[in-house]
mmCIF file of C-alpha atoms in Angstrom:
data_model
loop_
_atom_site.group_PDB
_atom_site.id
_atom_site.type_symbol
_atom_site.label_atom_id
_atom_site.label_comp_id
_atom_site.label_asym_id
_atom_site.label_seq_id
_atom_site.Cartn_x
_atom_site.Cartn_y
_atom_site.Cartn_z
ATOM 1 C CA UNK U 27 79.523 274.872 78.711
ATOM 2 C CA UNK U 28 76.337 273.335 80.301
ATOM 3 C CA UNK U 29 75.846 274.244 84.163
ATOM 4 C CA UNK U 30 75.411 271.359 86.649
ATOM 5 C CA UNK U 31 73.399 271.722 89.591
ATOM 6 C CA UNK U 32 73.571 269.071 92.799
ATOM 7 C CA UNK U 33 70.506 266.690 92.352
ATOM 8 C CA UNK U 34 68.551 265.478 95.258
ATOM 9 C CA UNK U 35 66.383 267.832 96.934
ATOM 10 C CA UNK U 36 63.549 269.637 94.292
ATOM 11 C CA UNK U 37 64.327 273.011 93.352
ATOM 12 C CA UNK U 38 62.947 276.217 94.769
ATOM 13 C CA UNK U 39 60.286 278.001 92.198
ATOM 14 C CA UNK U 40 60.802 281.888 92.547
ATOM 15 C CA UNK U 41 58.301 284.369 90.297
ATOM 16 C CA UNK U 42 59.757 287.320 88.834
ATOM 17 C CA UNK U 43 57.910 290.621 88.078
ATOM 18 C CA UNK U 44 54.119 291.604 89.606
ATOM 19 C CA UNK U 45 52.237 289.754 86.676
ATOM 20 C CA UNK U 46 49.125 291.456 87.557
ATOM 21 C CA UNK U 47 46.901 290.896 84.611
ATOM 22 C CA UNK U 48 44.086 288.262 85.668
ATOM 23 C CA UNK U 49 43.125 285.120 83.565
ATOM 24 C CA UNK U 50 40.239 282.562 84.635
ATOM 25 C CA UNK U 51 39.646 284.784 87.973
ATOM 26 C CA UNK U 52 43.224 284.525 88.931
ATOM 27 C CA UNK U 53 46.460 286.692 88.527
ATOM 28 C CA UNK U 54 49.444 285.057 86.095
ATOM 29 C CA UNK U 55 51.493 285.165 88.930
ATOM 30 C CA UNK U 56 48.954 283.023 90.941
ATOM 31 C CA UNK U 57 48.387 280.895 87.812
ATOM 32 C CA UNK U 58 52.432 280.877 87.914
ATOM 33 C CA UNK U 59 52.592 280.119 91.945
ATOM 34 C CA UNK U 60 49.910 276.981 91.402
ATOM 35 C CA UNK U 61 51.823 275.799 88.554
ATOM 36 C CA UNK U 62 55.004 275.594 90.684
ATOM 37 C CA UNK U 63 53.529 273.934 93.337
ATOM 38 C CA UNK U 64 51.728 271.240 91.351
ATOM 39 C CA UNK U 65 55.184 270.681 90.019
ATOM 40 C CA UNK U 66 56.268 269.560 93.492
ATOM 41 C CA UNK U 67 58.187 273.205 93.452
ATOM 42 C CA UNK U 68 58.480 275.171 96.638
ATOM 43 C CA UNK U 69 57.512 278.792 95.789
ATOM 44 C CA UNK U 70 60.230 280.815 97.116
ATOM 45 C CA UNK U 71 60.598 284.861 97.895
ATOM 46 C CA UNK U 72 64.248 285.334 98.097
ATOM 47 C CA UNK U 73 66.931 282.528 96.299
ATOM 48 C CA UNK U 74 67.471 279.913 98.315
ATOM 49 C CA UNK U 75 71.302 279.187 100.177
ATOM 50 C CA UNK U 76 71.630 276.052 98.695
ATOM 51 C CA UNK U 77 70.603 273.550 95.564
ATOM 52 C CA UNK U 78 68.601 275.162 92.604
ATOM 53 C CA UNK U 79 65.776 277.172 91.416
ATOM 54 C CA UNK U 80 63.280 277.695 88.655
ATOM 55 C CA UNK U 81 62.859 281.937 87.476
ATOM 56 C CA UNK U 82 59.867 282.592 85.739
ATOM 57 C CA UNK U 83 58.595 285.253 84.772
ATOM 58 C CA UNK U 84 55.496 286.397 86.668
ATOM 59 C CA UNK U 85 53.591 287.968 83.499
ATOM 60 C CA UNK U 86 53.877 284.963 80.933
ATOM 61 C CA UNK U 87 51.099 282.409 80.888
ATOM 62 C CA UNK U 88 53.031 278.507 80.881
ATOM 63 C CA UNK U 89 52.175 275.540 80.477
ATOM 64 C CA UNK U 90 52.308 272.962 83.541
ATOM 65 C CA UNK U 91 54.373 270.549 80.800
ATOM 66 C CA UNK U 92 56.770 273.380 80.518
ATOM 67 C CA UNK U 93 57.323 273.637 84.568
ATOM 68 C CA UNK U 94 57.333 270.464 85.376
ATOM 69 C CA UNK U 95 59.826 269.076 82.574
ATOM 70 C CA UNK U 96 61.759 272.259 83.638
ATOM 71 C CA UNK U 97 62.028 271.436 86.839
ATOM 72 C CA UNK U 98 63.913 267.942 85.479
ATOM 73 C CA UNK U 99 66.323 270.036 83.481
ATOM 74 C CA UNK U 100 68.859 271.417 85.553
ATOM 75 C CA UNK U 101 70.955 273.973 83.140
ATOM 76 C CA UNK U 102 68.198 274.392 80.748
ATOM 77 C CA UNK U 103 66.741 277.673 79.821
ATOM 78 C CA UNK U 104 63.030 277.763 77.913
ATOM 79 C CA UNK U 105 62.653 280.141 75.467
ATOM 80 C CA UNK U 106 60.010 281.667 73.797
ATOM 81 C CA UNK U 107 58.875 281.520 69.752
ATOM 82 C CA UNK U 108 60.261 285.346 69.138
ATOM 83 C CA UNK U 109 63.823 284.045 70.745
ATOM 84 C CA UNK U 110 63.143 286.098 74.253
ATOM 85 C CA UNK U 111 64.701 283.849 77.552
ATOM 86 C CA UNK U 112 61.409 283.114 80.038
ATOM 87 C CA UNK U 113 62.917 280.738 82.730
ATOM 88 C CA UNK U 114 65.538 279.084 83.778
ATOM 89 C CA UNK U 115 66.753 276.131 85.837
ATOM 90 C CA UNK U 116 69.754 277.566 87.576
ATOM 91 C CA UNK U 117 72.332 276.883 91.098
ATOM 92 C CA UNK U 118 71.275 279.102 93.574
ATOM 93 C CA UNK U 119 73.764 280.918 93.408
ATOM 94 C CA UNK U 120 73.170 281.754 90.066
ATOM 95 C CA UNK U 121 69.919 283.206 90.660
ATOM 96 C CA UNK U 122 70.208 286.835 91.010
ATOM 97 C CA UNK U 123 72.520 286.768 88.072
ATOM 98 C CA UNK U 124 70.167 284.793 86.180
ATOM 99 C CA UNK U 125 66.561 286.642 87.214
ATOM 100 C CA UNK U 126 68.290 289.998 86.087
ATOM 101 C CA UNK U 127 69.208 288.645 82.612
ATOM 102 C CA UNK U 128 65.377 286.792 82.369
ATOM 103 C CA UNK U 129 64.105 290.322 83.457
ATOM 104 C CA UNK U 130 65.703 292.135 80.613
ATOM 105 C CA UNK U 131 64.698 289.173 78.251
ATOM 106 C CA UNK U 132 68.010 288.020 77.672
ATOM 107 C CA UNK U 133 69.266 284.230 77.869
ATOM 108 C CA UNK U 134 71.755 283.906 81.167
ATOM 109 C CA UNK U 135 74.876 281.981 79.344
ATOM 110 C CA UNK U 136 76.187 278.741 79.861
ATOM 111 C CA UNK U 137 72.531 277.004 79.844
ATOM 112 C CA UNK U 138 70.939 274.606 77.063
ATOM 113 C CA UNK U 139 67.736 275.689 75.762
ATOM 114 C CA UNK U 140 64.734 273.505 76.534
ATOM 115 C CA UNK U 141 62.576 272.297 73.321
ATOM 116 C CA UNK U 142 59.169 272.989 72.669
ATOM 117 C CA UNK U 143 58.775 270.588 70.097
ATOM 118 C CA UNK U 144 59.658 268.023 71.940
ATOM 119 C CA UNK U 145 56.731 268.464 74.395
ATOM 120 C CA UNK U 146 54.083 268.421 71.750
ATOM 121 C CA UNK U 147 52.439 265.460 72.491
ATOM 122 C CA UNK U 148 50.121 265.067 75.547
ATOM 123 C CA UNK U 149 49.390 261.182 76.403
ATOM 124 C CA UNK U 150 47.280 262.638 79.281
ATOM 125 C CA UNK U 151 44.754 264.129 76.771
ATOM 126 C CA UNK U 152 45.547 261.859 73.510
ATOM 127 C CA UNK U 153 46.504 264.768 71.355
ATOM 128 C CA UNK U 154 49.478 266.758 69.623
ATOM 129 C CA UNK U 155 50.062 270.727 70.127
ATOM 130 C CA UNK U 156 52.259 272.905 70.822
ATOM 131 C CA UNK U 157 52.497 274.063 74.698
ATOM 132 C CA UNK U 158 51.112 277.105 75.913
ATOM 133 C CA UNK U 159 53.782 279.792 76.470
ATOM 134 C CA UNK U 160 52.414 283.452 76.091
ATOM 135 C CA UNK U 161 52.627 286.832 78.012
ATOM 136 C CA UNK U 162 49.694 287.870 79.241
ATOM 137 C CA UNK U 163 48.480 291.270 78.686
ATOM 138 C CA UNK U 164 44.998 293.151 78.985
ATOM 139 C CA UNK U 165 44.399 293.239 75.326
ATOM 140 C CA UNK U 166 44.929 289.335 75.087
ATOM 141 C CA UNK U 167 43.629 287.639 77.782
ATOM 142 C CA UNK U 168 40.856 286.293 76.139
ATOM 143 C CA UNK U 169 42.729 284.680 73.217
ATOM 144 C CA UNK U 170 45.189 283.119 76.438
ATOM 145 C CA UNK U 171 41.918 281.959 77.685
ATOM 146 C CA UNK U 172 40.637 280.521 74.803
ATOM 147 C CA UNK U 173 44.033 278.925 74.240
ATOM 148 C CA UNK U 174 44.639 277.525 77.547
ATOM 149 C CA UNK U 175 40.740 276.030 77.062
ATOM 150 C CA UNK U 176 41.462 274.394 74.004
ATOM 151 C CA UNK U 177 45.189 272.949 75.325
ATOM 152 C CA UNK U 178 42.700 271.669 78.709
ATOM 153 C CA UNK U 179 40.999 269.595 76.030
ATOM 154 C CA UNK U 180 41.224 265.802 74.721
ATOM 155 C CA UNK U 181 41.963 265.172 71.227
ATOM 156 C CA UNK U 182 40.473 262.091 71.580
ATOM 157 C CA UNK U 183 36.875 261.561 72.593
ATOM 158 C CA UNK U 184 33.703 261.754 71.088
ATOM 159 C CA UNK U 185 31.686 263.708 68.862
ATOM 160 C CA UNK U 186 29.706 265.555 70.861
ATOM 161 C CA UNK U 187 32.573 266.444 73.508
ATOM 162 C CA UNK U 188 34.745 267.570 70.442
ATOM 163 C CA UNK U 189 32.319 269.268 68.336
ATOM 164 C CA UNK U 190 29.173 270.576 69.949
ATOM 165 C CA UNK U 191 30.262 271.418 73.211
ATOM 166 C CA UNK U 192 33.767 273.307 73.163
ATOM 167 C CA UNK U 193 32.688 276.798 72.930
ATOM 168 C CA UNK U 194 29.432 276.896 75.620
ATOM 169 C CA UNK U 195 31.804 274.826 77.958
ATOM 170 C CA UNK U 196 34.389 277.995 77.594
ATOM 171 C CA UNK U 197 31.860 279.916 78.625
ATOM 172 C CA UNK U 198 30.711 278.571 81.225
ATOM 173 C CA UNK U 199 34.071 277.486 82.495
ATOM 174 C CA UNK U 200 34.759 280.657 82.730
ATOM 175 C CA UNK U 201 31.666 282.131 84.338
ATOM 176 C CA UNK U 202 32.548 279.052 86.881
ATOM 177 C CA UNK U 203 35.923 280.074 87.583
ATOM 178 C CA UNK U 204 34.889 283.956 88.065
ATOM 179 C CA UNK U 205 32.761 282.938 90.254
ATOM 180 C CA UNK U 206 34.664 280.984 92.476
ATOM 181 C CA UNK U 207 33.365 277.841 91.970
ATOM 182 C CA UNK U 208 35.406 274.633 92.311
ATOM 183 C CA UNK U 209 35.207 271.889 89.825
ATOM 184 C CA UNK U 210 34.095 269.521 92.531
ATOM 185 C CA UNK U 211 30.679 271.717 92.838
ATOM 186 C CA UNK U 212 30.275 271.139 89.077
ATOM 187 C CA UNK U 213 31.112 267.714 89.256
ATOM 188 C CA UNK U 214 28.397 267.332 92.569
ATOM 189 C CA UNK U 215 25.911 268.925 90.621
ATOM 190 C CA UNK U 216 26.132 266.565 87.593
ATOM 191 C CA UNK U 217 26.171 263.436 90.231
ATOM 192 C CA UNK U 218 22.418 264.646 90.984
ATOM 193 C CA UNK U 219 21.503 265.217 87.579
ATOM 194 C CA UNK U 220 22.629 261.382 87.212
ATOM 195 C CA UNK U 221 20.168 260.212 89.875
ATOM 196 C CA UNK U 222 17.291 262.508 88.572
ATOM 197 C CA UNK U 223 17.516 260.824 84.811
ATOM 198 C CA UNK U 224 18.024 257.321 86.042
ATOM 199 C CA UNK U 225 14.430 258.052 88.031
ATOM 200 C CA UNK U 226 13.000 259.697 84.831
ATOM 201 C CA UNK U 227 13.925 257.324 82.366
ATOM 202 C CA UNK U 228 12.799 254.476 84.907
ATOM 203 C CA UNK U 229 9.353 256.148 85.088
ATOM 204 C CA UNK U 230 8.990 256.745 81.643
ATOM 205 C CA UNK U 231 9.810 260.418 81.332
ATOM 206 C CA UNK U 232 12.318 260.232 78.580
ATOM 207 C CA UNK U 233 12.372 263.758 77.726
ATOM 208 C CA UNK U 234 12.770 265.435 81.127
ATOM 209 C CA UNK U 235 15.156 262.393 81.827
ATOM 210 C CA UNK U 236 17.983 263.159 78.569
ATOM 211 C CA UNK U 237 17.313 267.003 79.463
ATOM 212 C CA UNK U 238 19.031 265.899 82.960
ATOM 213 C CA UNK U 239 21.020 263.365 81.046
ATOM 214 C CA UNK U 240 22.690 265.683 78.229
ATOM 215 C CA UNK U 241 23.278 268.632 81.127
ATOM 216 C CA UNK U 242 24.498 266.311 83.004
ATOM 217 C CA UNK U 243 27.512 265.534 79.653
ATOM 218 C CA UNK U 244 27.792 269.095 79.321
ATOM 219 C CA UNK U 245 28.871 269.601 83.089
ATOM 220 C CA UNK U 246 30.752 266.636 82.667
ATOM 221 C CA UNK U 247 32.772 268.403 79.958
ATOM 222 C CA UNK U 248 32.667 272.123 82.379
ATOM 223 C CA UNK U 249 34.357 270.008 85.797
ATOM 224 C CA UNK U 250 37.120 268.489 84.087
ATOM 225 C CA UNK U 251 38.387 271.709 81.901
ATOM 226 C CA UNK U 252 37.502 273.936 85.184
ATOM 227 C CA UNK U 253 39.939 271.656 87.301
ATOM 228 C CA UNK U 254 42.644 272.460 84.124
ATOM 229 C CA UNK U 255 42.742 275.593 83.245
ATOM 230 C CA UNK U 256 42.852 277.256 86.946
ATOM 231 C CA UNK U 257 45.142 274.378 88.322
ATOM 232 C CA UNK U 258 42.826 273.124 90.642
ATOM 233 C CA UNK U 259 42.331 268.658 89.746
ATOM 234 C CA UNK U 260 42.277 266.859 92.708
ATOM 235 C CA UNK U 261 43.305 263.326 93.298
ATOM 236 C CA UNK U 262 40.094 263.199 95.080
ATOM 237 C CA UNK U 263 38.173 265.289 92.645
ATOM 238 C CA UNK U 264 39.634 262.972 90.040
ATOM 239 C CA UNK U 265 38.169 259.866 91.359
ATOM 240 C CA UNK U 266 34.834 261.711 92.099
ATOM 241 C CA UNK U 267 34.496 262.536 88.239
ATOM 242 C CA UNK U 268 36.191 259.216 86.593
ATOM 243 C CA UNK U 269 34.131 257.367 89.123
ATOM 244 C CA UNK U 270 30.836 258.295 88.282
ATOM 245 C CA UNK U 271 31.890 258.682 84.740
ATOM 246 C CA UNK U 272 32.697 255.234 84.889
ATOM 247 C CA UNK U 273 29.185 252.997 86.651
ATOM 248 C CA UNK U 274 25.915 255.483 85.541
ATOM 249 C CA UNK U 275 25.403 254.647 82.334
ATOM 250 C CA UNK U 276 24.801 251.030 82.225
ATOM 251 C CA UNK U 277 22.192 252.005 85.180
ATOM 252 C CA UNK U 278 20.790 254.582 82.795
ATOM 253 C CA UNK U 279 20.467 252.173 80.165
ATOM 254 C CA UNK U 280 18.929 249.901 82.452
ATOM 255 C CA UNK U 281 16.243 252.453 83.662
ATOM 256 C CA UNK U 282 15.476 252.850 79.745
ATOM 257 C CA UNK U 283 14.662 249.527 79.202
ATOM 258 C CA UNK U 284 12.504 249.635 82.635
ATOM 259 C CA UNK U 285 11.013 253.047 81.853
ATOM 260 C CA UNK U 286 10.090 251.077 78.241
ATOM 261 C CA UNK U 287 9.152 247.339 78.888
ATOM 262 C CA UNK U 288 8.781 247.060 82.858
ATOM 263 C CA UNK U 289 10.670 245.818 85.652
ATOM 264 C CA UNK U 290 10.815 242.132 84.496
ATOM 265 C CA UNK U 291 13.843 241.177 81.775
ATOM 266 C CA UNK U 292 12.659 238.635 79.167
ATOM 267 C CA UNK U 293 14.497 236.720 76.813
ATOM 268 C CA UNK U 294 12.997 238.843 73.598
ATOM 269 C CA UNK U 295 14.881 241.485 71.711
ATOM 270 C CA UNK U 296 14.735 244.219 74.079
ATOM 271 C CA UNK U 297 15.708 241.798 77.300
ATOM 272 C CA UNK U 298 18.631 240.505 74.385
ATOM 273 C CA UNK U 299 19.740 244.115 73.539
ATOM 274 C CA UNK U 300 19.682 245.264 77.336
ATOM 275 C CA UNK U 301 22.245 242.344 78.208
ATOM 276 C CA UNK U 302 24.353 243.338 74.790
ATOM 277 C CA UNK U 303 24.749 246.912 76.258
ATOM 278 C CA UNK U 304 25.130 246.019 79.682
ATOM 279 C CA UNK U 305 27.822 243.198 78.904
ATOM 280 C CA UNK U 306 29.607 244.815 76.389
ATOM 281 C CA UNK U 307 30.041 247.979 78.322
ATOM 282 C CA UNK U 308 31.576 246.021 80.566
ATOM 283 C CA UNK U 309 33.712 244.217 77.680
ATOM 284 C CA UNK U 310 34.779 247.216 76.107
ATOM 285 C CA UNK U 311 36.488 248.774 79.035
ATOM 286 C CA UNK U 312 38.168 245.197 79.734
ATOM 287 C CA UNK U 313 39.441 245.327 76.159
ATOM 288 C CA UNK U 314 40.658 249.137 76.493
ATOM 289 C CA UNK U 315 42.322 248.133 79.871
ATOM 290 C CA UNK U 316 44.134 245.123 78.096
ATOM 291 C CA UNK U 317 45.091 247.223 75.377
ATOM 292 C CA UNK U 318 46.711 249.829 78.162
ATOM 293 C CA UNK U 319 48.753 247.569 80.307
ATOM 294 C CA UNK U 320 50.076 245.720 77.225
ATOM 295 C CA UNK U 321 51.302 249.123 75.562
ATOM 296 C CA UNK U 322 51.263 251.455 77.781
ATOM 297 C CA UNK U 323 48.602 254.060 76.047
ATOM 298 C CA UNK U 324 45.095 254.123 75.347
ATOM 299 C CA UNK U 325 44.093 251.685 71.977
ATOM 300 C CA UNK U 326 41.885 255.299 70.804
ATOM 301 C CA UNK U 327 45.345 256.850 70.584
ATOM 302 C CA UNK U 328 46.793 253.731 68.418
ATOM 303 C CA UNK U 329 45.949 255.045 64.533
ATOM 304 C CA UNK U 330 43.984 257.217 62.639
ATOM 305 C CA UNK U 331 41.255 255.014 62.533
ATOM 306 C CA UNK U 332 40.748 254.132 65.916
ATOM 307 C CA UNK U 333 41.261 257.671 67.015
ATOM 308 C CA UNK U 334 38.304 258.194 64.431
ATOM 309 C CA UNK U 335 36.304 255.099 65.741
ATOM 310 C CA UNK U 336 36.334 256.848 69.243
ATOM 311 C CA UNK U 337 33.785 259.873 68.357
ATOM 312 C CA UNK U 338 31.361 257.075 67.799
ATOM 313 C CA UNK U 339 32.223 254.300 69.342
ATOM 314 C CA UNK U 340 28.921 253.089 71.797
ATOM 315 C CA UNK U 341 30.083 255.083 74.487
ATOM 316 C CA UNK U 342 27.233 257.393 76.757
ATOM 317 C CA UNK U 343 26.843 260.510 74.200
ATOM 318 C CA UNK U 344 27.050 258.324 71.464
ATOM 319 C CA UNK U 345 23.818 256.089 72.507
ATOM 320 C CA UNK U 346 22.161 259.329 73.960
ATOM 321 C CA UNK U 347 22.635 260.280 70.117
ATOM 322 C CA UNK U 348 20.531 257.368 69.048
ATOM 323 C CA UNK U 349 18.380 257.058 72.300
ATOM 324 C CA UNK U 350 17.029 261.135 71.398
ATOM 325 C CA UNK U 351 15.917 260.902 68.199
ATOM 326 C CA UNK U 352 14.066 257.529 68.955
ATOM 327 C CA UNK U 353 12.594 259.282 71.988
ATOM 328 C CA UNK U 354 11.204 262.078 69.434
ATOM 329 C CA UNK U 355 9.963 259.690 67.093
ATOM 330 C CA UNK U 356 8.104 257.652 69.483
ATOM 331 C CA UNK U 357 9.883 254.928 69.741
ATOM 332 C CA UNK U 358 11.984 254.631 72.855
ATOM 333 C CA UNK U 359 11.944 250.716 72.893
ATOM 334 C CA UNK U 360 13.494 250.626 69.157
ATOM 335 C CA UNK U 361 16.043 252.871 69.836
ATOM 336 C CA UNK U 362 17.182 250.882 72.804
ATOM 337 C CA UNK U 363 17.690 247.863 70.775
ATOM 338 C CA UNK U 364 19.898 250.172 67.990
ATOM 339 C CA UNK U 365 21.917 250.608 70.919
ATOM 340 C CA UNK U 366 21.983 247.013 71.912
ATOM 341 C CA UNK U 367 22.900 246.264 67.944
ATOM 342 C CA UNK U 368 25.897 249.285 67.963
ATOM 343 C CA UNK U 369 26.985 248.126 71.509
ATOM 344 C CA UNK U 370 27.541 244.740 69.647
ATOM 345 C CA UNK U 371 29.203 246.213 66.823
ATOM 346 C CA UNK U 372 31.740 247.965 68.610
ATOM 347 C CA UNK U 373 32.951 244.983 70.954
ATOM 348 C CA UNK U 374 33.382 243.443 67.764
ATOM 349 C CA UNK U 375 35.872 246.523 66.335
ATOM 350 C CA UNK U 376 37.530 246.991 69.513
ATOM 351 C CA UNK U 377 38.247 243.131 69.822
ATOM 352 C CA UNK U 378 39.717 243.293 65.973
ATOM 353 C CA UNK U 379 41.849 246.078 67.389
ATOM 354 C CA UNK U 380 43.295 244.150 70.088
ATOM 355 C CA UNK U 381 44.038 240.998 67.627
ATOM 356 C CA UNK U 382 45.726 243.337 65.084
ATOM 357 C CA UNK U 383 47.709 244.811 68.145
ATOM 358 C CA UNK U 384 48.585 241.421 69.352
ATOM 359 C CA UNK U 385 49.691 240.264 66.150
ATOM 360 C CA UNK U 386 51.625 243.593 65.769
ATOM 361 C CA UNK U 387 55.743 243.299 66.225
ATOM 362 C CA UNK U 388 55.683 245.060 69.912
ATOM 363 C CA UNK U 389 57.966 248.366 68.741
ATOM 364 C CA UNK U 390 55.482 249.053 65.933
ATOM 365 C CA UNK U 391 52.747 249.965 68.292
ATOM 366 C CA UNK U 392 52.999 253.309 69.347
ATOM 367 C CA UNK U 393 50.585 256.116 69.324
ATOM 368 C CA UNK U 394 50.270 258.180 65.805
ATOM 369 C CA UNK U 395 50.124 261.235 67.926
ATOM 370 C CA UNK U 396 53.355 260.531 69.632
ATOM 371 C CA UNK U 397 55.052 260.253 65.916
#
């Protein structure tokens, strides 16, 4: 028989146990404590008189999908893969009852267990996998680590985020979060690298300018898995990121051309390529925002392919991979025009993708990851 709890008011988030083992600089039970409260919880001592409460255990490592859906569930109980009960969404007055049978790692009756499976897909991060939900101990906190890292990042991006800089960004993430250092000072520290390779490449100094320039990705990578995996994103740290994510690179691109040709833009095949890259940057993310408000996810996420056409599509580390090589080989000016030429290409795919979405019956497009 399935509990009911009054609805209303959120429920109460109590921790149970010391959970003393630390993981990205932090204790599981403070890792447990920020989870609750980024789940709108409020993190209680004692049960609460009234309405409900999440118990969790202090020494398990969970995934903010798990709390949060949790915290919708009133009745359910998650449990772990080896069968063992790890929280519960219970009355209040259920609570001590229910916190003693979590304790011994028994399931507190009455209460419908809460899938994993069903949680498997992530339309945050574009990707499929299962949810993190692990007790920490000393002699695996560094397989956690590198687990909660790897749930913190997007199946969907390009090639360079997804295959070259995973495992120095876990590094350094977690050097950064040792260190108490917020993502916000990672993400500040990137915004000057921005300015210093839009001055290099507009004097010229292409190889100083894409050392700042391919830091600057790498950090770009650090912030955003920093902010994850110790529970500290900001709304405003969000916007700081996305933001400048979202206007340097036609301004890099711009410098390029500058740093190559001059200040003055002439209708020849640079001056053509430089208003390719700077229009259809511009196109493409009109296009992807189309794509999103018609269907309600991200047109990377649709199928295979396009999933696939994202780790080259002529995004920033994508034309940095065809601006470097060009820069080594002496040509700069050439390689800006390849980008012009892939720029071109890709508005081209991504406007195929739309007409093939369009022209789609409406309950057929859904995400392949979602399936």
């Amino acid at each position: 028989m399935q509990t009911t709890v009054e609805t209303g008011a959120a429920p109460a988030g109590m921790i149970l146990g010391a959970g003393d083992v630390r993981i990205w600089g932090m204790t599981a039970r403070e890792r447990l404590r920020r989870t609750f409260v980024r789940a709108g919880l409020a993190v209680a001592e004692a049960p609460p008189t009234s309405g409900s409460v999440i118990l969790a255990l202090g020494g398990w490592v969970y995934d903010e999908a798990l709390i949060a859906t949790l915290a919708k569930r009133p009745g359910a109980v998650l449990v772990a893969d080896d069968g063992r009960a790890v929280a519960a969404h219970v009355p209040a007055g259920r609570a001590s009852e229910a916190a003693a049978a979590l304790e011994r790692g028994e399931e507190p009756g009455g209460l419908v267990r809460l899938s994993l499976a069903e949680l498997a897909y992530n339309e945050a991060l574009r990707k499929r996998e299962a949810p993190v939900l692990v007790r920490l101990t000393p002699q695996n906190v560094r397989a956690v680590e590198a687990r909660t890292f790897a749930g913190s990042y997007k199946g969907v991006t390009d090639l360079v985020t997804k295959y070259w800089w995973p495992i120095p960004a876990r590094i350094v993430t977690r050097w950064c979060a040792v260190a108490g250092l917020r993502p916000n000072h990672v993400t500040f520290l990137g915004f000057l690298l921005v300015l210093a390779a839009f001055w290099l490449f507009w004097q010229g100094q292409f190889g100083w300018g894409l050392a700042c320039a391919w830091v600057m990705t790498f950090l770009d990578t650090v912030d955003g898995k920093l902010a994850r995996v110790t529970l500290t994103s900001s709304a405003i740290g969000n916007v700081f990121d996305h933001g400048i994510d979202l206007i340097h690179p036609p301004f890099w691109w711009w410098a390029w051309y500058v740093g190559c040709f001059g200040t003055a833009i002439v209708a020849d095949a640079p001056g053509i390529a430089l208003a390719v890259i700077l229009a259809g940057y511009v196109l493409q993310r009109v296009e992807e925002g189309i794509f999103l408000r018609a269907f309600g996810f991200h047109i990377h996420s649709w199928r295979p392919f396009d999933s696939f056409f994202r780790l080259i599509t002529a995004r920033r580390n994508p034309n940095l991979l065809i601006l470097t090589p060009a820069w080594l080989l002496g040509r700069p000016g050439e390689g800006l025009i390849l980008v012009g030429v892939w720029t071109g290409v890709c508005l081209i795919v991504h406007a195929a993708q739309l007409v093939q979405a369009f022209a789609t019956p409406r309950e057929r497009v859904v995400s392949w990851l979602s399936r």
